[in-house]
Amino acid sequence: MKPLETIALAAMLAAGTGAWAADAPSKPMKMDEPMHGEMKKRSMKKGDVKKAAEKKEREMKPMIEKEAAGSARK
Amino acid sequence: MKKRTMETSLAGHSGKLVRSIERRLFLRQGLSLGALALLSGCELTDDEGVQSLLMGMSRWNDRAQGWLFNPNKLAPEFPESAITKPFPFNAFYSVDEVESVDGASYKLELAGLIRDKKPWTLPELYSLPQTSQITRHICVEGWSAIGKWSGVRFSDFLARIGADTSAKYIGFKCADDYYSSVDMATALHPQTLLTFRYADEILPPKYGFPMKLRIPTKLGFKNPKHIMSMFVTNEYPGGYWEDQGYNWFSGS
């Protein structure tokens, strides 16, 4: 194989591996760490989303089920 | 000399002019009050009562945006050459913490005002007629990027599952615990897609595998990724960022 072809092949393999690595999740979310991004308030932690989602689920689920049951009876 | 009061000064003018000036005074006083509130610093906005008032105003703003929303007005579409490379990753966590969803066992759960609540597997979803669009994703943080998404027109999917499209809201729950909701008019907009591909490839985890709701008429945080379930309801579902004070409608 010519040197140029070898370099090109190596670059393609490296790029492919890099792209795969970028998409592969490597660690679980650390809930007690500050949030990423610009939308957060200073004190917001990643785990706040899970807590809020669970609270929302508790609030919404009975309402949605009652609403759907009422609709099914019509 | 007779003292001129506002009443005597305006006495000879038409009622229309008086009303116009009264409106101006009201606006000026309102602006002064607003300026005073700003000058008092952040403490005022931390107050629970003020937060509640601001949330109420934001909900009123949502209704106004809903009235103004034109379901036939399309967001601009772009050529392939305009696509932003690489398309930015954005979430409340870093890219190496992206939620891993197992596509083989995945099923989209349906709830609420939907006639056929049968869960959908990925092969079933992929078999639906699909369309592509190249549109601009606009983030509330102030940046934007153009990308190509492909998937099923959301209005077609809603028709297929027998969703009650006279209901007000559709809510979404995501694998990373994020949640959001949209108004029905936006859900039925022709450019709102339930997407399974980005740049002609299966959505990579960082862009929302297995599916992302792409709404080019709304800000980025109204485009949930990693959707695991959805429900149709008349009860206001809010959303994570929306419940923190971001405007719920956030669209045009």
mmCIF file of C-alpha atoms in Angstrom:
data_model
loop_
_atom_site.group_PDB
_atom_site.id
_atom_site.type_symbol
_atom_site.label_atom_id
_atom_site.label_comp_id
_atom_site.label_asym_id
_atom_site.label_seq_id
_atom_site.Cartn_x
_atom_site.Cartn_y
_atom_site.Cartn_z
ATOM 1 C CA MET A 1 0.000 0.000 0.000
ATOM 2 C CA LYS A 2 1.311 3.457 -0.904
ATOM 3 C CA PRO A 3 2.099 5.831 2.001
ATOM 4 C CA LEU A 4 -0.594 8.292 0.925
ATOM 5 C CA GLU A 5 -3.250 5.552 0.854
ATOM 6 C CA THR A 6 -2.110 4.315 4.266
ATOM 7 C CA ILE A 7 -2.451 7.804 5.743
ATOM 8 C CA ALA A 8 -5.883 8.262 4.160
ATOM 9 C CA LEU A 9 -7.061 4.878 5.482
ATOM 10 C CA ALA A 10 -5.756 5.656 8.969
ATOM 11 C CA ALA A 11 -7.492 9.059 8.915
ATOM 12 C CA MET A 12 -10.798 7.480 7.822
ATOM 13 C CA LEU A 13 -10.604 4.845 10.544
ATOM 14 C CA ALA A 14 -9.780 7.470 13.166
ATOM 15 C CA ALA A 15 -12.639 9.702 12.025
ATOM 16 C CA GLY A 16 -15.068 6.768 12.083
ATOM 17 C CA THR A 17 -13.977 5.705 15.556
ATOM 18 C CA GLY A 18 -14.207 9.305 16.764
ATOM 19 C CA ALA A 19 -17.740 9.702 15.430
ATOM 20 C CA TRP A 20 -18.819 6.455 17.077
ATOM 21 C CA ALA A 21 -17.200 7.491 20.367
ATOM 22 C CA ALA A 22 -18.963 10.848 20.296
ATOM 23 C CA ASP A 23 -22.347 9.126 20.095
ATOM 24 C CA ALA A 24 -21.630 6.359 22.575
ATOM 25 C CA PRO A 25 -22.820 7.212 26.078
ATOM 26 C CA SER A 26 -19.901 6.532 28.390
ATOM 27 C CA LYS A 27 -21.140 7.464 31.851
ATOM 28 C CA PRO A 28 -24.427 7.826 33.717
ATOM 29 C CA MET A 29 -25.701 11.294 34.492
ATOM 30 C CA LYS A 30 -24.448 12.727 37.786
ATOM 31 C CA MET A 31 -27.609 14.097 39.307
ATOM 32 C CA ASP A 32 -25.972 16.207 42.014
ATOM 33 C CA GLU A 33 -23.794 18.162 39.579
ATOM 34 C CA PRO A 34 -24.740 21.633 38.293
ATOM 35 C CA MET A 35 -26.700 21.662 35.049
ATOM 36 C CA HIS A 36 -25.012 22.264 31.726
ATOM 37 C CA GLY A 37 -26.125 24.951 29.286
ATOM 38 C CA GLU A 38 -27.124 28.559 29.588
ATOM 39 C CA MET A 39 -30.768 28.123 30.588
ATOM 40 C CA LYS A 40 -30.131 27.086 34.165
ATOM 41 C CA LYS A 41 -30.281 29.241 37.261
ATOM 42 C CA ARG A 42 -27.120 29.152 39.368
ATOM 43 C CA SER A 43 -28.317 26.594 41.900
ATOM 44 C CA MET A 44 -29.925 24.134 39.451
ATOM 45 C CA LYS A 45 -28.680 20.542 39.476
ATOM 46 C CA LYS A 46 -29.133 17.874 36.797
ATOM 47 C CA GLY A 47 -31.220 15.832 39.256
ATOM 48 C CA ASP A 48 -33.762 18.663 39.526
ATOM 49 C CA VAL A 49 -35.270 17.561 36.204
ATOM 50 C CA LYS A 50 -35.949 14.033 37.487
ATOM 51 C CA LYS A 51 -37.540 15.382 40.694
ATOM 52 C CA ALA A 52 -39.716 17.792 38.723
ATOM 53 C CA ALA A 53 -40.711 15.030 36.270
ATOM 54 C CA GLU A 54 -41.791 12.747 39.123
ATOM 55 C CA LYS A 55 -43.812 15.549 40.739
ATOM 56 C CA LYS A 56 -45.440 16.365 37.399
ATOM 57 C CA GLU A 57 -46.262 12.679 36.839
ATOM 58 C CA ARG A 58 -47.972 12.503 40.254
ATOM 59 C CA GLU A 59 -50.018 15.599 39.426
ATOM 60 C CA MET A 60 -50.916 14.825 35.826
ATOM 61 C CA LYS A 61 -51.465 11.043 35.791
ATOM 62 C CA PRO A 62 -54.762 10.949 37.750
ATOM 63 C CA MET A 63 -56.133 13.876 35.737
ATOM 64 C CA ILE A 64 -55.219 12.308 32.403
ATOM 65 C CA GLU A 65 -56.633 8.914 33.387
ATOM 66 C CA LYS A 66 -59.876 10.481 34.631
ATOM 67 C CA GLU A 67 -60.134 12.566 31.473
ATOM 68 C CA ALA A 68 -59.497 9.557 29.206
ATOM 69 C CA ALA A 69 -62.012 7.411 31.135
ATOM 70 C CA GLY A 70 -64.627 10.162 30.825
ATOM 71 C CA SER A 71 -63.955 10.425 27.116
ATOM 72 C CA ALA A 72 -64.242 6.646 26.620
ATOM 73 C CA ARG A 73 -67.674 6.611 28.295
ATOM 74 C CA LYS A 74 -69.041 9.196 25.816
ATOM 75 C CA MET B 1 -55.590 83.823 36.345
ATOM 76 C CA LYS B 2 -57.555 80.648 36.375
ATOM 77 C CA LYS B 3 -55.381 77.653 37.098
ATOM 78 C CA ARG B 4 -55.336 75.181 34.233
ATOM 79 C CA THR B 5 -55.852 71.611 35.369
ATOM 80 C CA MET B 6 -55.742 68.622 33.089
ATOM 81 C CA GLU B 7 -59.536 68.469 33.105
ATOM 82 C CA THR B 8 -59.965 72.140 32.085
ATOM 83 C CA SER B 9 -57.156 71.862 29.524
ATOM 84 C CA LEU B 10 -58.824 68.935 27.861
ATOM 85 C CA ALA B 11 -62.372 70.215 28.207
ATOM 86 C CA GLY B 12 -62.470 71.664 24.727
ATOM 87 C CA HIS B 13 -61.014 68.659 22.996
ATOM 88 C CA SER B 14 -62.733 65.663 21.567
ATOM 89 C CA GLY B 15 -63.344 62.569 23.690
ATOM 90 C CA LYS B 16 -61.105 60.572 21.321
ATOM 91 C CA LEU B 17 -58.107 62.783 22.072
ATOM 92 C CA VAL B 18 -58.761 62.638 25.822
ATOM 93 C CA ARG B 19 -58.902 58.857 25.727
ATOM 94 C CA SER B 20 -55.674 58.803 23.730
ATOM 95 C CA ILE B 21 -53.889 60.946 26.322
ATOM 96 C CA GLU B 22 -55.298 58.865 29.178
ATOM 97 C CA ARG B 23 -53.926 55.752 27.489
ATOM 98 C CA ARG B 24 -50.515 57.409 27.163
ATOM 99 C CA LEU B 25 -50.537 58.374 30.824
ATOM 100 C CA PHE B 26 -51.514 54.839 31.786
ATOM 101 C CA LEU B 27 -48.700 53.403 29.695
ATOM 102 C CA ARG B 28 -46.195 55.923 31.086
ATOM 103 C CA GLN B 29 -47.217 55.141 34.649
ATOM 104 C CA GLY B 30 -47.025 51.452 33.872
ATOM 105 C CA LEU B 31 -43.529 51.842 32.444
ATOM 106 C CA SER B 32 -42.459 53.888 35.473
ATOM 107 C CA LEU B 33 -43.723 51.137 37.750
ATOM 108 C CA GLY B 34 -41.846 48.577 35.661
ATOM 109 C CA ALA B 35 -38.650 50.660 35.821
ATOM 110 C CA LEU B 36 -39.036 50.972 39.595
ATOM 111 C CA ALA B 37 -39.421 47.209 39.831
ATOM 112 C CA LEU B 38 -36.234 46.703 37.805
ATOM 113 C CA LEU B 39 -34.298 49.260 39.863
ATOM 114 C CA SER B 40 -35.193 47.437 43.036
ATOM 115 C CA GLY B 41 -32.998 44.534 41.835
ATOM 116 C CA CYS B 42 -33.481 40.785 41.824
ATOM 117 C CA GLU B 43 -35.089 40.405 45.240
ATOM 118 C CA LEU B 44 -38.458 41.514 43.928
ATOM 119 C CA THR B 45 -38.487 38.778 41.279
ATOM 120 C CA ASP B 46 -37.512 36.127 43.828
ATOM 121 C CA ASP B 47 -40.692 36.805 45.788
ATOM 122 C CA GLU B 48 -43.273 34.016 45.442
ATOM 123 C CA GLY B 49 -46.131 36.456 44.858
ATOM 124 C CA VAL B 50 -44.234 38.222 42.099
ATOM 125 C CA GLN B 51 -43.300 34.881 40.547
ATOM 126 C CA SER B 52 -46.954 33.892 40.573
ATOM 127 C CA LEU B 53 -47.949 37.191 38.962
ATOM 128 C CA LEU B 54 -45.268 36.832 36.289
ATOM 129 C CA MET B 55 -46.359 33.248 35.584
ATOM 130 C CA GLY B 56 -49.940 34.488 35.213
ATOM 131 C CA MET B 57 -48.804 37.133 32.754
ATOM 132 C CA SER B 58 -46.785 34.541 30.849
ATOM 133 C CA ARG B 59 -49.857 32.282 30.588
ATOM 134 C CA TRP B 60 -51.842 35.264 29.258
ATOM 135 C CA ASN B 61 -49.018 35.803 26.781
ATOM 136 C CA ASP B 62 -49.349 32.118 25.766
ATOM 137 C CA ARG B 63 -53.011 32.652 24.959
ATOM 138 C CA ALA B 64 -52.213 35.762 22.918
ATOM 139 C CA GLN B 65 -49.549 33.854 20.970
ATOM 140 C CA GLY B 66 -52.053 31.045 20.414
ATOM 141 C CA TRP B 67 -54.564 33.480 18.952
ATOM 142 C CA LEU B 68 -51.915 35.014 16.702
ATOM 143 C CA PHE B 69 -50.520 31.655 15.526
ATOM 144 C CA ASN B 70 -51.143 31.101 11.829
ATOM 145 C CA PRO B 71 -51.349 27.331 11.203
ATOM 146 C CA ASN B 72 -50.697 27.854 7.507
ATOM 147 C CA LYS B 73 -47.587 30.016 7.817
ATOM 148 C CA LEU B 74 -44.466 27.958 7.125
ATOM 149 C CA ALA B 75 -41.047 28.342 8.708
ATOM 150 C CA PRO B 76 -38.259 28.998 6.176
ATOM 151 C CA GLU B 77 -36.610 25.928 4.645
ATOM 152 C CA PHE B 78 -33.003 25.850 3.416
ATOM 153 C CA PRO B 79 -30.787 24.050 0.878
ATOM 154 C CA GLU B 80 -28.431 21.246 1.964
ATOM 155 C CA SER B 81 -25.508 23.677 1.583
ATOM 156 C CA ALA B 82 -26.863 25.774 4.474
ATOM 157 C CA ILE B 83 -26.723 22.932 7.025
ATOM 158 C CA THR B 84 -24.634 23.766 10.112
ATOM 159 C CA LYS B 85 -21.772 21.309 10.580
ATOM 160 C CA PRO B 86 -21.409 20.007 13.150
ATOM 161 C CA PHE B 87 -24.899 20.580 14.471
ATOM 162 C CA PRO B 88 -24.530 21.681 18.120
ATOM 163 C CA PHE B 89 -25.393 19.363 20.976
ATOM 164 C CA ASN B 90 -27.412 21.039 23.714
ATOM 165 C CA ALA B 91 -28.968 19.653 26.883
ATOM 166 C CA PHE B 92 -28.916 20.151 30.631
ATOM 167 C CA TYR B 93 -26.159 17.508 30.782
ATOM 168 C CA SER B 94 -22.938 16.923 28.875
ATOM 169 C CA VAL B 95 -22.701 14.941 25.642
ATOM 170 C CA ASP B 96 -20.982 12.003 27.367
ATOM 171 C CA GLU B 97 -23.993 11.599 29.675
ATOM 172 C CA VAL B 98 -26.539 11.251 26.868
ATOM 173 C CA GLU B 99 -29.282 8.784 27.787
ATOM 174 C CA SER B 100 -28.919 5.388 26.158
ATOM 175 C CA VAL B 101 -32.213 4.022 24.819
ATOM 176 C CA ASP B 102 -32.430 0.403 23.682
ATOM 177 C CA GLY B 103 -34.012 0.540 20.240
ATOM 178 C CA ALA B 104 -34.800 -3.201 20.212
ATOM 179 C CA SER B 105 -37.086 -3.056 23.241
ATOM 180 C CA TYR B 106 -38.310 0.499 22.697
ATOM 181 C CA LYS B 107 -42.045 1.160 22.572
ATOM 182 C CA LEU B 108 -43.661 4.569 22.312
ATOM 183 C CA GLU B 109 -46.374 4.701 24.995
ATOM 184 C CA LEU B 110 -49.603 6.615 24.335
ATOM 185 C CA ALA B 111 -52.080 7.950 26.900
ATOM 186 C CA GLY B 112 -54.934 10.380 27.376
ATOM 187 C CA LEU B 113 -57.454 11.362 24.732
ATOM 188 C CA ILE B 114 -56.276 8.839 22.130
ATOM 189 C CA ARG B 115 -58.541 6.147 20.668
ATOM 190 C CA ASP B 116 -55.857 3.528 19.915
ATOM 191 C CA LYS B 117 -53.298 3.493 22.713
ATOM 192 C CA LYS B 118 -51.364 0.537 21.346
ATOM 193 C CA PRO B 119 -47.617 1.140 21.968
ATOM 194 C CA TRP B 120 -45.471 1.590 18.840
ATOM 195 C CA THR B 121 -42.191 -0.226 18.234
ATOM 196 C CA LEU B 122 -39.431 1.400 16.231
ATOM 197 C CA PRO B 123 -39.889 -0.821 13.133
ATOM 198 C CA GLU B 124 -43.587 0.136 13.146
ATOM 199 C CA LEU B 125 -42.717 3.818 13.416
ATOM 200 C CA TYR B 126 -40.017 3.573 10.731
ATOM 201 C CA SER B 127 -42.522 1.989 8.348
ATOM 202 C CA LEU B 128 -44.732 5.102 8.335
ATOM 203 C CA PRO B 129 -44.546 7.463 5.324
ATOM 204 C CA GLN B 130 -41.762 9.935 5.989
ATOM 205 C CA THR B 131 -40.732 13.361 4.853
ATOM 206 C CA SER B 132 -37.611 15.512 5.295
ATOM 207 C CA GLN B 133 -37.050 19.150 6.037
ATOM 208 C CA ILE B 134 -34.067 21.458 6.417
ATOM 209 C CA THR B 135 -34.981 24.114 8.941
ATOM 210 C CA ARG B 136 -33.431 26.399 11.512
ATOM 211 C CA HIS B 137 -33.358 25.334 15.153
ATOM 212 C CA ILE B 138 -33.484 28.477 17.293
ATOM 213 C CA CYS B 139 -32.333 28.174 20.885
ATOM 214 C CA VAL B 140 -33.609 30.420 23.669
ATOM 215 C CA GLU B 141 -29.939 30.808 24.670
ATOM 216 C CA GLY B 142 -29.435 32.987 21.593
ATOM 217 C CA TRP B 143 -27.837 30.686 19.014
ATOM 218 C CA SER B 144 -29.340 28.967 16.005
ATOM 219 C CA ALA B 145 -28.305 26.175 13.633
ATOM 220 C CA ILE B 146 -29.715 24.634 10.471
ATOM 221 C CA GLY B 147 -30.238 20.890 10.271
ATOM 222 C CA LYS B 148 -31.988 18.183 8.282
ATOM 223 C CA TRP B 149 -34.542 16.022 10.042
ATOM 224 C CA SER B 150 -36.736 13.251 8.641
ATOM 225 C CA GLY B 151 -39.787 11.590 10.041
ATOM 226 C CA VAL B 152 -43.523 11.252 9.954
ATOM 227 C CA ARG B 153 -45.714 14.319 9.788
ATOM 228 C CA PHE B 154 -47.025 14.584 13.329
ATOM 229 C CA SER B 155 -50.557 15.419 12.172
ATOM 230 C CA ASP B 156 -50.593 12.144 10.183
ATOM 231 C CA PHE B 157 -49.444 10.192 13.216
ATOM 232 C CA LEU B 158 -52.089 11.837 15.409
ATOM 233 C CA ALA B 159 -54.768 10.926 12.855
ATOM 234 C CA ARG B 160 -53.484 7.338 12.712
ATOM 235 C CA ILE B 161 -53.703 6.825 16.493
ATOM 236 C CA GLY B 162 -57.090 8.518 16.737
ATOM 237 C CA ALA B 163 -55.924 11.433 18.860
ATOM 238 C CA ASP B 164 -58.642 13.869 19.870
ATOM 239 C CA THR B 165 -57.394 16.857 17.885
ATOM 240 C CA SER B 166 -60.010 19.087 19.489
ATOM 241 C CA ALA B 167 -58.061 18.737 22.772
ATOM 242 C CA LYS B 168 -55.776 21.563 23.805
ATOM 243 C CA TYR B 169 -52.402 19.971 24.538
ATOM 244 C CA ILE B 170 -49.992 17.168 23.748
ATOM 245 C CA GLY B 171 -47.468 16.293 26.425
ATOM 246 C CA PHE B 172 -44.181 14.399 26.056
ATOM 247 C CA LYS B 173 -42.068 12.444 28.523
ATOM 248 C CA CYS B 174 -38.471 11.741 27.620
ATOM 249 C CA ALA B 175 -35.849 9.151 28.559
ATOM 250 C CA ASP B 176 -33.656 11.822 30.185
ATOM 251 C CA ASP B 177 -36.612 12.867 32.435
ATOM 252 C CA TYR B 178 -37.168 16.026 30.432
ATOM 253 C CA TYR B 179 -40.825 16.800 29.716
ATOM 254 C CA SER B 180 -42.646 19.379 27.653
ATOM 255 C CA SER B 181 -45.938 20.000 25.922
ATOM 256 C CA VAL B 182 -47.285 21.831 22.897
ATOM 257 C CA ASP B 183 -50.577 23.307 21.757
ATOM 258 C CA MET B 184 -52.690 21.268 19.347
ATOM 259 C CA ALA B 185 -52.522 23.891 16.576
ATOM 260 C CA THR B 186 -48.724 23.614 16.500
ATOM 261 C CA ALA B 187 -48.903 19.810 16.694
ATOM 262 C CA LEU B 188 -51.055 19.839 13.551
ATOM 263 C CA HIS B 189 -48.805 22.311 11.690
ATOM 264 C CA PRO B 190 -47.559 20.743 8.425
ATOM 265 C CA GLN B 191 -43.891 21.198 9.379
ATOM 266 C CA THR B 192 -44.177 19.566 12.799
ATOM 267 C CA LEU B 193 -42.488 16.173 12.414
ATOM 268 C CA LEU B 194 -41.946 13.175 14.636
ATOM 269 C CA THR B 195 -38.385 12.602 13.473
ATOM 270 C CA PHE B 196 -36.307 9.421 13.427
ATOM 271 C CA ARG B 197 -33.371 10.585 11.298
ATOM 272 C CA TYR B 198 -30.861 13.396 11.279
ATOM 273 C CA ALA B 199 -28.855 14.114 8.097
ATOM 274 C CA ASP B 200 -30.359 10.973 6.519
ATOM 275 C CA GLU B 201 -28.990 8.727 9.304
ATOM 276 C CA ILE B 202 -30.869 7.161 12.225
ATOM 277 C CA LEU B 203 -30.947 9.828 14.950
ATOM 278 C CA PRO B 204 -27.740 9.477 16.932
ATOM 279 C CA PRO B 205 -28.154 9.443 20.738
ATOM 280 C CA LYS B 206 -26.833 12.984 21.068
ATOM 281 C CA TYR B 207 -29.614 14.299 18.794
ATOM 282 C CA GLY B 208 -32.404 12.393 20.526
ATOM 283 C CA PHE B 209 -32.549 8.686 19.580
ATOM 284 C CA PRO B 210 -35.013 7.126 19.076
ATOM 285 C CA MET B 211 -37.129 10.153 18.224
ATOM 286 C CA LYS B 212 -37.323 13.888 18.485
ATOM 287 C CA LEU B 213 -40.304 16.098 17.880
ATOM 288 C CA ARG B 214 -39.097 18.720 15.440
ATOM 289 C CA ILE B 215 -41.114 21.955 15.464
ATOM 290 C CA PRO B 216 -39.481 24.662 13.344
ATOM 291 C CA THR B 217 -42.081 27.208 14.459
ATOM 292 C CA LYS B 218 -40.982 26.943 18.102
ATOM 293 C CA LEU B 219 -37.853 27.503 20.171
ATOM 294 C CA GLY B 220 -35.500 24.573 20.671
ATOM 295 C CA PHE B 221 -36.590 23.645 24.190
ATOM 296 C CA LYS B 222 -40.064 22.903 22.763
ATOM 297 C CA ASN B 223 -38.502 20.151 20.593
ATOM 298 C CA PRO B 224 -38.285 17.181 23.010
ATOM 299 C CA LYS B 225 -35.706 14.450 22.340
ATOM 300 C CA HIS B 226 -35.627 10.768 23.420
ATOM 301 C CA ILE B 227 -39.444 10.709 23.525
ATOM 302 C CA MET B 228 -40.732 7.705 25.458
ATOM 303 C CA SER B 229 -44.392 8.562 25.799
ATOM 304 C CA MET B 230 -46.954 11.136 24.796
ATOM 305 C CA PHE B 231 -50.446 12.043 25.922
ATOM 306 C CA VAL B 232 -53.296 14.191 24.668
ATOM 307 C CA THR B 233 -55.152 16.254 27.242
ATOM 308 C CA ASN B 234 -57.139 19.374 28.036
ATOM 309 C CA GLU B 235 -55.272 19.777 31.339
ATOM 310 C CA TYR B 236 -52.340 22.197 31.081
ATOM 311 C CA PRO B 237 -49.213 19.976 31.271
ATOM 312 C CA GLY B 238 -46.493 22.678 31.344
ATOM 313 C CA GLY B 239 -42.957 21.490 30.868
ATOM 314 C CA TYR B 240 -39.642 21.460 32.694
ATOM 315 C CA TRP B 241 -38.277 24.804 31.503
ATOM 316 C CA GLU B 242 -41.771 26.214 31.147
ATOM 317 C CA ASP B 243 -42.411 25.507 34.847
ATOM 318 C CA GLN B 244 -39.179 27.359 35.645
ATOM 319 C CA GLY B 245 -40.590 30.480 34.002
ATOM 320 C CA TYR B 246 -39.821 30.141 30.310
ATOM 321 C CA ASN B 247 -42.732 31.131 28.124
ATOM 322 C CA TRP B 248 -44.794 28.010 27.370
ATOM 323 C CA PHE B 249 -45.926 28.832 23.818
ATOM 324 C CA SER B 250 -42.493 30.048 22.689
ATOM 325 C CA GLY B 251 -43.337 30.038 19.016
ATOM 326 C CA SER B 252 -44.656 32.005 16.095
#
